[in-house]
Amino acid sequence: MSQSGQRRTGGQPLFILSEDTERTEGDDAQSSNITAGKAVSQSVRTTLGPRGMDKMLVSDDGDVVITNDGATILDEMDIEHPAAQMLVEVAETQEEEVGDGTTTASILAGELLKNAESLLDDEVHPTTIVEGYHEAARLAKESIAEGVVAGDLEDEQLVQVAESSMTGKGTGDVAATDLAETVVDTIRAVRDGEEVQRDDIAIHTRVGGASSATELIEGVIVDEEPAHGNMPRSVEDAAIAALDADLEIKESNIDAEYEVTDVDQFNAALEAEEEQLRGYADEIAATGADVVFVDGDIEDQVGTYLAEHGILAFEDIDGDDLTDVCAVTGASRVGSVETLEEDDLGEADATEVEKHDDDEHVVVEGGAAAKAVTIFARGGTEHVVDELERALSDALDVVTASIASGGVVPGAGATEIQIANYVRENAAGVEGRKQLAVEAFADAVDVIPRTLAENTGLDPIDALVDLRAEHDAGNAYGLISEGQTGVVDDPIEHGVLDPAAVKREAVESANEAATMIVRIDDVIASN
Ligand code: ADP
Ligand code: MG
């Protein structure tokens, strides 16, 4: 560590940085950054794959999260080191772009750093490493594209992709296959060719009940109870209104300045208010609405009048829920009762208030126009439900990615072996020392099958030797986890498939972070 930015001019020290700036330069900076990055990557290694373990993360205030999800783990860990933070960003980018493969990307980034470190030790220049890695990443993506499983994606394959994205995650008492089918049914409900509007799918969670009760609802669930006890609790073929308004007395009418000089006038004022409130209910009823979702408040009396009309109404609906109700029913959001017209109403096949334990919610199942669907996820405890939600969310993302961007590739490490071979073969054509970096990249990719082997309790070296032998013989085999152990076999036959987009993104984001860290030779931290 050098003095804080000290430079000498004519014998006089010149300070260009403040006294308490900490500066690390050259090899020190590199090795401390690389060590930090590797440490982060190391921390998620044991969670990779179906036999991966979970982590329990406890925050300062005692909140506990139990998860197997790379992005969640890194997010919950309080990581301070700036280079380590870059690895966290790898997981975040991966999660945002494709929704899965976060552990893979972090492990790969760590291994790329480790191999870069030995190249640096051998005096290979950082720029050469960076160039070699970029070249190798390009080759890796070529290899992924070549590995895409031929033919149209069948529903069965999509179920398999969903399932392999969920294996290893705690999903309560429900079989991963059943959940995977629910996920694919859900996607089918909003799919239009190769277009999947992921935003049209909501996951609604509730603690209580078995995870196996998790189901697809062709509609939306809103956590509200009816505005009035006398309202119907279930309406079939309902006309739905969505109001961005308050159903209460307008401010001006109850102005404190209101001058009341005698009792008659006072009664008249009350009557006028009464009229207005009744007016809301009558006007809504006149449009033919059976169910009303209101963004604002509903005055008690309005609730009573609506109930008299046999209308089911909900108040305090948050903006997103109201948007979903509109997407499901085709209703248009209207800003006031006065402007509500029959044309603005949507339709729902069924609107039902359900009670689960002490809480009530309403399920709105759409008619033909329904564009939004919901997975209603259940589980015995909050931790189970939270992890189930993460698993479902990943599975929805991978199925979406498979349909929308580039198909599926064999999982279980098969694709990584393929990538490593391809990059290694092509390294021969790369000039000079850059070739060493390309080879180092190929070796780094092996970390995925190696880690899968470790987590399955197999000897990683033997497993890699077997895998390579199969690949040399033309079999794109992987390390399939089955029960307590692993076998070297064809992932496609075992239905272990990953989206090509997940692999592509993992290579990209890991490469970006690793090369960015390798390029840094000066860390200036102001305290
Ligand atoms: P990530 O956060 O990277 O998605 P996961 O813990 O979900 O990490 O593990 C994903 C890896 O596990 C992928 O390489 C996938 O192919 C592999 N995998 C999934 N199911 C199986 C299986 N049954 N046997 C072997 N590998 C599997
Ligand atoms: Mg995964």
Short mmCIF file of C-alpha atoms in Angstrom, two decimals, residues 86 90 93 109 112 133-134 137 141 441 505-519:
data_model
loop_
_atom_site.label_atom_id
_atom_site.label_comp_id
_atom_site.label_asym_id
_atom_site.label_seq_id
_atom_site.Cartn_x
_atom_site.Cartn_y
_atom_site.Cartn_z
CA MET A 86 -19.16 -6.89 -8.87
CA VAL A 90 -23.21 -10.78 -12.04
CA THR A 93 -27.78 -9.19 -14.10
CA ALA A 109 -16.87 -15.73 -12.78
CA LEU A 112 -12.32 -17.18 -14.55
CA TYR A 133 -11.32 -14.16 -22.49
CA HIS A 134 -13.43 -12.10 -24.86
CA ALA A 137 -16.59 -16.04 -24.63
CA LYS A 141 -21.60 -18.63 -27.37
CA PHE A 441 -11.26 -19.83 -20.14
CA GLU A 505 -26.07 -14.97 -20.34
CA ALA A 506 -23.96 -16.82 -17.75
CA VAL A 507 -20.96 -16.82 -20.08
CA GLU A 508 -21.47 -13.16 -20.88
CA SER A 509 -22.01 -11.83 -17.38
CA ALA A 510 -19.25 -13.96 -15.81
CA ASN A 511 -16.81 -12.89 -18.52
CA GLU A 512 -17.71 -9.25 -18.14
CA ALA A 513 -17.19 -9.21 -14.39
CA ALA A 514 -13.98 -11.22 -14.50
CA THR A 515 -12.37 -9.13 -17.21
CA MET A 516 -13.43 -5.93 -15.53
CA ILE A 517 -11.79 -7.03 -12.28
CA VAL A 518 -8.60 -8.21 -14.04
CA ARG A 519 -8.22 -4.83 -15.72
#
